Short mmCIF file of C-alpha atoms and ligand atoms in Angstrom, two decimals:
data_model
loop_
_atom_site.label_atom_id
_atom_site.label_comp_id
_atom_site.label_asym_id
_atom_site.label_seq_id
_atom_site.Cartn_x
_atom_site.Cartn_y
_atom_site.Cartn_z
CA MET R 772 89.04 91.08 89.44
CA LYS R 773 87.16 93.12 92.07
CA VAL R 774 85.02 90.90 94.30
CA GLY R 775 86.24 92.32 97.61
CA LYS R 776 84.42 91.19 100.73
CA ASP R 777 81.76 89.45 98.61
CA CYS R 778 84.40 86.79 97.84
CA CYS R 779 83.35 83.48 99.40
CA GLY R 780 86.88 82.03 99.19
CA CYS R 781 85.86 79.05 97.08
CA GLY R 782 89.21 79.15 95.26
CA ALA R 783 87.90 78.67 91.71
CA CYS R 784 89.72 81.75 90.32
CA GLU R 785 93.10 80.65 91.65
CA GLN R 786 92.80 77.28 89.95
CA LEU R 787 91.35 78.74 86.74
CA CYS R 788 93.97 81.37 86.04
CA PRO R 789 95.97 80.37 82.94
CA LYS R 790 98.90 82.53 84.06
CA ASN R 791 98.89 81.25 87.68
CA CYS R 792 98.88 84.85 88.81
CA ILE R 793 96.23 84.48 91.55
CA THR R 794 97.23 83.28 95.00
CA PHE R 795 95.08 83.05 98.10
CA LYS R 796 96.41 84.86 101.15
CA TYR R 797 95.04 85.21 104.68
CA ASP R 798 93.59 88.57 105.69
CA SER R 799 93.92 89.90 109.24
CA GLU R 800 90.85 87.94 110.38
CA GLY R 801 92.35 84.72 109.01
CA PHE R 802 90.16 84.22 105.91
CA LEU R 803 91.68 83.43 102.52
CA TYR R 804 91.23 86.05 99.75
CA PRO R 805 92.64 86.10 96.21
CA GLN R 806 95.55 88.36 95.37
CA VAL R 807 96.41 89.05 91.77
CA ASN R 808 99.98 89.53 90.62
CA ALA R 809 99.44 92.48 88.27
CA ASP R 810 102.78 91.89 86.56
CA LEU R 811 101.64 88.49 85.32
CA CYS R 812 97.93 89.24 84.75
CA THR R 813 96.91 89.62 81.09
CA ASP R 814 93.36 90.81 81.87
CA CYS R 815 91.88 87.76 80.16
CA GLY R 816 88.80 88.10 82.41
CA LEU R 817 88.45 84.38 83.12
CA CYS R 818 88.53 84.81 86.91
CA ALA R 819 85.75 87.40 87.06
CA GLY R 820 83.79 85.77 84.23
CA ARG R 821 83.58 82.42 85.97
CA CYS R 822 83.52 83.53 89.64
CA PRO R 823 80.39 81.93 91.19
CA ILE R 824 79.66 85.17 93.05
CA THR R 825 79.77 87.57 90.10
CA SER R 826 78.33 85.08 87.60
CA ASP R 827 75.79 82.26 87.87
CA VAL R 828 76.19 78.50 87.83
CA LYS R 829 73.32 76.14 87.00
CA ARG R 830 71.23 75.34 90.06
CA GLY R 831 68.39 72.93 90.75
CA LYS R 832 64.85 74.19 91.37
CA ASN R 833 61.89 72.57 93.14
CA PRO R 834 63.81 69.70 94.74
CA GLU R 835 62.32 66.46 95.98
CA VAL R 836 62.56 66.66 99.77
CA TYR R 837 63.09 63.77 102.18
CA ALA R 838 63.80 63.01 105.81
CA ALA R 839 66.29 60.15 105.76
CA LYS R 840 68.72 57.99 107.69
CA TYR R 841 71.34 55.45 106.70
CA THR R 842 70.43 52.03 108.08
CA ASP R 843 73.82 51.22 109.66
CA ARG R 844 73.36 52.89 113.06
CA ASP R 845 77.02 52.50 114.11
CA THR R 846 78.13 54.46 111.04
CA VAL R 847 75.46 57.11 111.56
CA PHE R 848 76.77 57.57 115.10
CA ASN R 849 79.94 59.11 113.65
CA SER R 850 78.07 61.26 111.14
CA THR R 851 76.59 64.67 111.83
CA SER R 852 72.97 63.88 111.14
CA GLY R 853 71.53 60.78 109.45
CA GLY R 854 74.68 59.62 107.64
CA ILE R 855 73.44 60.15 104.09
CA PHE R 856 76.83 61.54 103.06
CA ILE R 857 78.59 58.31 104.08
CA SER R 858 76.01 56.24 102.22
CA LEU R 859 76.63 58.24 99.00
CA ALA R 860 80.39 58.01 99.55
CA LEU R 861 80.40 54.23 100.05
CA ASN R 862 78.36 53.81 96.88
CA VAL R 863 80.93 55.80 94.87
CA LEU R 864 83.91 53.97 96.39
CA GLU R 865 82.28 50.60 95.64
CA LYS R 866 82.26 51.61 91.97
CA GLY R 867 86.00 52.34 92.09
CA GLY R 868 85.44 56.07 92.44
CA VAL R 869 86.97 58.76 94.62
CA VAL R 870 85.36 60.99 97.25
CA PHE R 871 86.35 64.61 97.93
CA GLY R 872 85.38 66.33 101.15
CA CYS R 873 86.54 68.19 104.23
CA ALA R 874 88.88 66.51 106.73
CA TYR R 875 91.14 67.65 109.57
CA ASP R 876 94.89 67.33 109.12
CA ASP R 877 97.16 66.36 112.04
CA ASN R 878 96.93 69.89 113.44
CA LEU R 879 93.12 70.00 113.18
CA VAL R 880 93.20 72.32 110.18
CA ALA R 881 90.14 71.72 107.96
CA LYS R 882 91.10 71.00 104.34
CA HIS R 883 89.46 69.38 101.34
CA ILE R 884 91.10 66.05 100.53
CA ALA R 885 90.52 63.03 98.27
CA VAL R 886 89.58 59.70 99.85
CA GLU R 887 90.06 56.45 97.94
CA SER R 888 89.29 53.77 100.53
CA LYS R 889 86.48 52.95 102.96
CA ASP R 890 88.97 52.91 105.86
CA GLU R 891 89.73 56.60 105.31
CA LEU R 892 86.13 57.79 104.92
CA TYR R 893 85.74 58.50 108.63
CA ARG R 894 88.00 61.55 108.06
CA LEU R 895 85.27 63.24 106.02
CA GLN R 896 82.47 62.37 108.41
CA SER R 897 81.06 65.01 110.72
CA SER R 898 80.86 68.77 110.31
CA LYS R 899 83.86 70.98 110.94
CA TYR R 900 82.44 74.40 111.76
CA VAL R 901 85.24 76.40 110.18
CA GLN R 902 86.08 77.35 106.57
CA SER R 903 87.76 74.47 104.77
CA ASP R 904 90.82 75.11 102.59
CA THR R 905 90.01 74.14 98.99
CA ARG R 906 93.26 75.31 97.39
CA GLY R 907 94.18 73.01 94.51
CA ILE R 908 91.24 70.66 95.03
CA TYR R 909 89.15 71.45 91.93
CA THR R 910 92.16 70.72 89.74
CA LYS R 911 92.43 67.29 91.38
CA VAL R 912 88.69 66.68 90.90
CA LYS R 913 89.00 67.52 87.20
CA LYS R 914 91.92 65.12 86.77
CA GLU R 915 89.88 62.26 88.25
CA LEU R 916 86.84 63.14 86.15
CA GLU R 917 88.86 63.20 82.96
CA SER R 918 90.33 59.79 83.79
CA GLY R 919 86.74 58.51 83.75
CA ARG R 920 86.41 57.70 87.47
CA GLU R 921 83.22 58.34 89.39
CA VAL R 922 83.67 61.34 91.67
CA LEU R 923 81.67 62.51 94.68
CA PHE R 924 82.49 66.06 95.75
CA SER R 925 81.00 67.38 98.99
CA GLY R 926 81.18 70.85 100.45
CA THR R 927 79.28 74.02 101.21
CA GLY R 928 77.01 75.64 98.61
CA CYS R 929 79.72 78.11 97.55
CA GLN R 930 82.30 75.32 97.21
CA ALA R 931 79.87 73.27 95.10
CA ALA R 932 79.28 76.34 92.91
CA GLY R 933 83.04 77.02 92.84
CA LEU R 934 83.69 73.53 91.48
CA LYS R 935 80.98 73.93 88.83
CA ALA R 936 82.37 77.31 87.81
CA PHE R 937 85.87 75.88 87.59
CA LEU R 938 84.81 72.87 85.49
CA ASN R 939 82.39 74.83 83.27
CA LYS R 940 81.36 71.53 81.72
CA ASP R 941 78.92 68.78 82.63
CA TYR R 942 80.64 65.53 83.60
CA PRO R 943 78.31 62.50 83.77
CA ASN R 944 80.66 60.83 86.30
CA LEU R 945 80.42 63.72 88.83
CA LEU R 946 78.02 63.84 91.78
CA ILE R 947 78.00 66.96 93.94
CA ALA R 948 76.58 66.81 97.48
CA ASP R 949 76.34 70.27 99.02
CA ILE R 950 75.46 70.95 102.62
CA VAL R 951 73.10 73.54 104.02
CA CYS R 952 75.43 76.03 105.69
CA HIS R 953 75.00 78.54 108.46
CA GLY R 954 78.28 80.32 107.67
CA VAL R 955 81.97 79.70 108.33
CA PRO R 956 84.33 81.15 110.96
CA SER R 957 87.97 81.80 110.07
CA PRO R 958 90.63 79.06 110.21
CA LYS R 959 92.82 81.40 112.27
CA LEU R 960 90.16 81.77 114.96
CA PHE R 961 89.64 78.02 115.09
CA ALA R 962 93.40 77.31 115.24
CA LYS R 963 93.82 79.74 118.11
CA TYR R 964 90.82 78.28 119.88
CA ILE R 965 92.13 74.73 119.50
CA ASP R 966 95.43 75.85 121.00
CA PHE R 967 93.62 77.60 123.86
CA MET R 968 91.49 74.49 124.56
CA GLY R 969 94.58 72.26 124.40
CA LYS R 970 96.27 74.37 127.05
CA LYS R 971 93.18 74.10 129.24
CA LEU R 972 93.21 70.32 128.86
CA GLY R 973 96.96 70.08 129.49
CA GLY R 974 98.19 69.07 126.03
CA LYS R 975 97.76 69.60 122.28
CA LEU R 976 94.30 68.56 121.06
CA THR R 977 94.22 65.50 118.84
CA GLU R 978 90.47 65.50 118.22
CA TYR R 979 87.72 68.09 118.02
CA ASN R 980 84.31 66.76 117.13
CA PHE R 981 81.67 69.47 116.80
CA ARG R 982 78.89 66.92 116.69
CA SER R 983 79.82 64.18 119.13
CA LYS R 984 76.88 61.87 119.81
CA GLU R 985 78.57 60.10 122.74
CA LYS R 986 76.95 62.09 125.52
CA ARG R 987 73.55 63.15 124.22
CA GLY R 988 72.99 61.59 120.82
CA TRP R 989 72.05 63.84 117.88
CA ASP R 990 72.46 67.35 119.22
CA LEU R 991 74.97 70.18 119.32
CA TYR R 992 77.55 68.62 121.62
CA TYR R 993 81.29 68.94 121.03
CA LYS R 994 84.06 66.70 122.25
CA ALA R 995 87.63 68.02 122.50
CA SER R 996 90.35 65.49 123.34
CA ASN R 997 94.07 65.13 123.74
CA ASP R 998 96.08 62.04 124.72
CA LYS R 999 95.16 62.42 128.38
CA LYS R 1000 91.81 64.13 128.73
CA SER R 1001 88.65 65.01 126.93
CA LYS R 1002 85.93 67.59 127.44
CA SER R 1003 82.43 67.46 126.10
CA ASP R 1004 79.70 70.04 126.51
CA TYR R 1005 76.74 71.66 124.86
CA GLY R 1006 77.81 73.96 122.01
CA PHE R 1007 75.99 77.00 123.37
CA PHE R 1008 78.11 76.78 126.55
CA ASP R 1009 81.41 77.03 124.68
CA ALA R 1010 82.83 80.39 123.56
CA TYR R 1011 83.84 79.43 119.98
CA TYR R 1012 80.78 77.28 119.35
CA ASN R 1013 78.40 79.83 120.86
CA ALA R 1014 79.85 82.56 118.61
CA PHE R 1015 79.39 80.20 115.63
CA LEU R 1016 75.80 79.33 116.51
CA THR R 1017 74.91 82.97 117.09
CA CYS R 1018 76.41 84.00 113.71
CA LYS R 1019 79.07 86.36 115.13
CA THR R 1020 82.23 85.10 113.44
CA TYR R 1021 81.36 84.26 109.84
CA ARG R 1022 83.17 85.27 106.71
CA GLU R 1023 81.61 88.55 105.49
CA SER R 1024 80.23 86.91 102.33
CA CYS R 1025 78.24 84.38 104.38
CA TYR R 1026 75.79 87.09 105.46
CA SER R 1027 74.78 87.67 101.85
CA CYS R 1028 75.25 84.07 100.67
CA LYS R 1029 73.44 83.55 97.37
CA PHE R 1030 73.39 79.78 97.95
CA ALA R 1031 71.42 79.92 101.20
CA ASN R 1032 68.08 78.97 99.66
CA SER R 1033 66.41 75.98 98.06
CA GLU R 1034 67.96 76.56 94.60
CA ARG R 1035 71.04 74.43 95.08
CA ALA R 1036 74.31 74.03 93.22
CA GLY R 1037 74.64 70.39 94.34
CA ASP R 1038 72.88 67.39 92.81
CA ILE R 1039 71.93 66.40 96.34
CA THR R 1040 71.78 68.69 99.35
CA LEU R 1041 72.32 67.42 102.90
CA ALA R 1042 71.39 68.97 106.22
CA ASP R 1043 70.18 68.16 109.70
CA TYR R 1044 66.43 67.64 109.79
CA TRP R 1045 65.95 69.95 112.77
CA GLY R 1046 62.34 69.93 113.91
CA ILE R 1047 61.69 66.37 112.73
CA GLN R 1048 59.98 65.73 116.08
CA LYS R 1049 57.23 68.15 115.11
CA MET R 1050 57.07 67.61 111.36
CA HIS R 1051 57.40 63.80 111.22
CA PRO R 1052 57.44 62.56 114.84
CA GLU R 1053 57.26 58.89 113.78
CA PHE R 1054 60.61 59.30 111.95
CA PHE R 1055 62.58 60.88 114.82
CA ASP R 1056 65.78 59.07 115.74
CA SER R 1057 68.06 60.10 118.61
CA ASN R 1058 70.99 58.91 116.47
CA GLY R 1059 70.22 61.57 113.82
CA VAL R 1060 68.00 62.32 110.85
CA SER R 1061 69.18 64.01 107.65
CA LEU R 1062 67.28 66.37 105.44
CA VAL R 1063 67.88 65.48 101.79
CA LEU R 1064 67.06 67.60 98.74
CA VAL R 1065 67.29 65.82 95.41
CA ASN R 1066 68.02 68.61 92.94
CA SER R 1067 68.91 67.01 89.60
CA GLU R 1068 68.65 63.85 87.50
CA ARG R 1069 72.18 62.92 88.63
CA GLY R 1070 71.07 63.36 92.22
CA ARG R 1071 67.97 61.24 91.62
CA LYS R 1072 70.08 58.42 90.17
CA ALA R 1073 72.44 58.45 93.17
CA TRP R 1074 69.47 58.60 95.55
CA GLU R 1075 67.95 55.52 93.89
CA GLU R 1076 71.28 53.69 94.03
CA ILE R 1077 71.53 54.08 97.82
CA SER R 1078 67.82 53.47 98.47
CA GLY R 1079 68.47 49.90 99.66
CA ASN R 1080 70.59 51.24 102.54
CA VAL R 1081 68.50 54.24 103.47
CA LYS R 1082 65.17 54.73 105.23
CA ALA R 1083 63.39 57.79 103.89
CA ILE R 1084 60.03 59.54 103.95
CA PRO R 1085 58.89 62.41 101.71
CA SER R 1086 58.77 65.87 103.23
CA ALA R 1087 58.58 69.48 102.02
CA ILE R 1088 60.77 72.59 102.04
CA GLU R 1089 58.13 74.51 104.00
CA LYS R 1090 58.33 71.91 106.78
CA ALA R 1091 62.10 71.53 106.75
CA ALA R 1092 62.74 75.27 106.73
CA VAL R 1093 60.76 75.95 109.93
CA GLN R 1094 63.85 75.14 112.01
CA ASN R 1095 66.46 75.47 109.27
CA SER R 1096 66.44 79.12 108.28
CA ASN R 1097 69.46 78.82 105.95
CA LEU R 1098 67.27 76.90 103.52
CA ILE R 1099 65.50 80.20 102.88
CA ALA R 1100 67.98 82.97 103.61
CA PRO R 1101 71.54 83.68 104.75
CA SER R 1102 72.33 84.12 108.44
CA LYS R 1103 71.73 87.63 109.80
CA ARG R 1104 74.82 89.72 110.48
CA PRO R 1105 74.89 90.93 114.09
CA SER R 1106 76.36 94.40 114.69
CA CYS R 1107 79.09 92.90 116.91
CA ARG R 1108 80.54 91.28 113.73
CA ASP R 1109 82.11 94.69 112.93
CA SER R 1110 84.76 94.23 115.61
CA ILE R 1111 84.54 90.55 116.57
CA TYR R 1112 88.00 89.77 115.16
CA ASP R 1113 89.68 92.82 116.76
CA GLY R 1114 92.36 91.68 119.19
CA ILE R 1115 92.57 88.12 117.87
CA ASP R 1116 96.37 88.40 117.57
CA GLY R 1117 96.84 89.61 121.15
CA ASP R 1118 96.33 87.79 124.45
CA PHE R 1119 93.91 85.04 123.39
CA ASP R 1120 92.60 84.37 126.91
CA LEU R 1121 91.58 88.01 127.05
CA TYR R 1122 90.09 87.79 123.55
CA VAL R 1123 87.91 84.86 124.60
CA LYS R 1124 86.82 86.64 127.77
CA THR R 1125 85.93 89.87 125.99
CA LYS R 1126 85.07 89.27 122.33
CA LEU R 1127 83.65 85.76 122.65
CA LYS R 1128 81.90 86.30 125.95
CA PHE R 1129 78.33 85.11 126.04
CA LYS R 1130 75.43 85.06 128.44
CA ILE R 1131 72.88 82.34 128.85
CA ASN R 1132 69.95 82.83 131.14
CA PRO R 1133 69.36 79.95 133.55
CA LYS R 1134 66.02 79.02 131.92
CA THR R 1135 67.68 78.59 128.53
CA LYS R 1136 70.50 76.68 130.18
CA ILE R 1137 68.10 74.12 131.64
CA LYS R 1138 66.10 73.95 128.39
CA LYS R 1139 69.20 73.43 126.27
CA MET R 1140 70.54 70.78 128.61
CA ILE R 1141 67.54 68.51 128.04
CA PRO R 1142 68.54 65.98 125.36
CA VAL R 1143 66.43 65.82 122.21
CA SER R 1144 65.68 62.14 122.86
CA PHE R 1145 64.27 62.95 126.31
CA LYS R 1146 62.12 65.75 124.90
CA GLN R 1147 60.82 63.28 122.36
CA LYS R 1148 59.79 60.81 125.07
CA ILE R 1149 57.93 63.59 126.90
CA LEU R 1150 56.23 64.65 123.64
CA LYS R 1151 55.09 61.05 123.08
CA LEU R 1152 53.66 60.86 126.61
CA VAL R 1153 51.85 64.18 126.16
CA ARG R 1154 50.35 62.99 122.85
CA LYS R 1155 48.99 59.85 124.53
C1 LIG T 380 80.08 75.09 108.36
C2 LIG T 380 78.85 74.23 108.33
C3 LIG T 380 77.62 74.80 108.61
C4 LIG T 380 76.44 74.01 108.57
N1 LIG T 380 75.23 74.61 108.84
C5 LIG T 380 74.12 73.87 108.80
C6 LIG T 380 72.83 74.44 109.07
O1 LIG T 380 72.71 75.64 109.34
N2 LIG T 380 71.72 73.64 109.01
C7 LIG T 380 71.83 72.31 108.72
O2 LIG T 380 70.81 71.62 108.69
N3 LIG T 380 73.01 71.74 108.45
C8 LIG T 380 74.16 72.48 108.48
N4 LIG T 380 75.36 71.90 108.18
C9 LIG T 380 75.36 70.53 107.61
C10 LIG T 380 75.24 69.44 108.63
O3 LIG T 380 76.02 69.76 109.76
C11 LIG T 380 75.68 68.07 108.06
O4 LIG T 380 76.84 68.20 107.29
C12 LIG T 380 74.63 67.44 107.20
O5 LIG T 380 73.51 67.20 108.01
C13 LIG T 380 75.09 66.14 106.57
O6 LIG T 380 75.20 65.18 107.54
P1 LIG T 380 75.55 63.67 107.24
O7 LIG T 380 75.29 62.92 108.49
O8 LIG T 380 74.90 63.19 105.99
O9 LIG T 380 77.09 63.65 106.87
P2 LIG T 380 78.37 64.11 107.66
O10 LIG T 380 78.99 63.02 108.40
O11 LIG T 380 78.11 65.37 108.37
O12 LIG T 380 79.31 64.42 106.41
C14 LIG T 380 80.09 65.50 106.49
C15 LIG T 380 80.08 66.16 105.14
O13 LIG T 380 80.22 67.54 105.33
C16 LIG T 380 81.40 67.99 104.69
N5 LIG T 380 82.01 68.99 105.55
C17 LIG T 380 82.30 68.89 106.86
N6 LIG T 380 82.85 70.04 107.29
C18 LIG T 380 82.91 70.86 106.23
C19 LIG T 380 83.40 72.17 106.03
N7 LIG T 380 83.94 72.89 107.01
N8 LIG T 380 83.33 72.71 104.80
C20 LIG T 380 82.79 72.01 103.77
N9 LIG T 380 82.31 70.76 103.89
C21 LIG T 380 82.37 70.20 105.12
C22 LIG T 380 82.29 66.75 104.54
O14 LIG T 380 83.08 66.87 103.40
C23 LIG T 380 81.24 65.66 104.38
O15 LIG T 380 80.83 65.58 103.08
C24 LIG T 380 76.54 72.64 108.24
C25 LIG T 380 77.79 72.07 107.99
C26 LIG T 380 78.94 72.85 108.02
C27 LIG T 380 80.27 72.20 107.72
#
């Protein structure tokens, strides 16, 4: 198998291999890549034949497009955008099903896990802007599907495609919700950053929410906390977050992502409806609005099932993509990506000061500090 840096790290090959001769190991940047034990490999070709990068999985075309929000505002508060994921998840759990998605473990490492109860669903809520570890998860999904349970799997486009490639069979009890994705930084970088932040706050971090709505509602605010203190700020003013938002630290494959368009591997695609103020001002909500693409019959059925708990209006890809470029194309690779991970294993304070340094001009700073909800009020006044 020769995928090299095009490998998205979905993990399908590892779980497919009949000889268990593929293991995922971290490279120097901290991303997982497959390594084949040549002594055990029989050249059966299954890994390369089913890899979602070198082969194709079925994808939806011409989706129905909506702006939407879950009606329980308290629940939406803990979701990234309009809480459509949680609405889909609750619906599956109510039918005795199981939900797979990305959660932090006790050390704030992002991993895909299975959730069986409503009380645990909060762990999957909210975006973790780092690559999630999917090792072993597709095998667990398959086991649940074959037992006849309803399954909701959520993840990035490549993870949704990875699951489809692994299963290679249509299961009527499977719903896949994929998310529009900018790209993913390495788990090693995030772990080091969490440690660095913890030291700054005087103790190991216990929480890191990339999309905290406490301070400014639906926006790009993070909240980092330990037992004693917490810090919250605008994402562009934080070294890790700024590097994420400006596309500097992604896995190499993210810059040529074949899933960053409107032909989706998921039955339903979820995203933030950035630009809702301009496209559908009457539907703006400072608590968050989701963009939803319904890509398949399965997706349509799930969408209808949650319709009693969701407010939605029709929209269009052309409108949604104006402020959501990853619906059309992958993120652009900046030239600084060549060396952005150099020095990550050395003095991390120095690494942050040099490699993750960023500049914001005062005008942008003021502009970015104005909350979306405030801008909306001004817009309303101007329109009057
Ligand atoms: C790395 C990343 C990049 C993103 N980039 C964009 C973007 O450019 N534009 C945009 O509109 N939206 C982007 N999103 C999606 C967006 O942030 C929300 O996930 C989406 O709006 C759904 O929100 P929600 O309120 O319905 O559910 P949420 O409460 O956000 O539900 C979270 C869902 O996302 C999954 N998830 C969280 N973190 C990860 C992860 N690291 N890997 C895989 N799955 C994860 C969980 O399993 C869960 O299903 C991105 C998300 C991630 C994780």
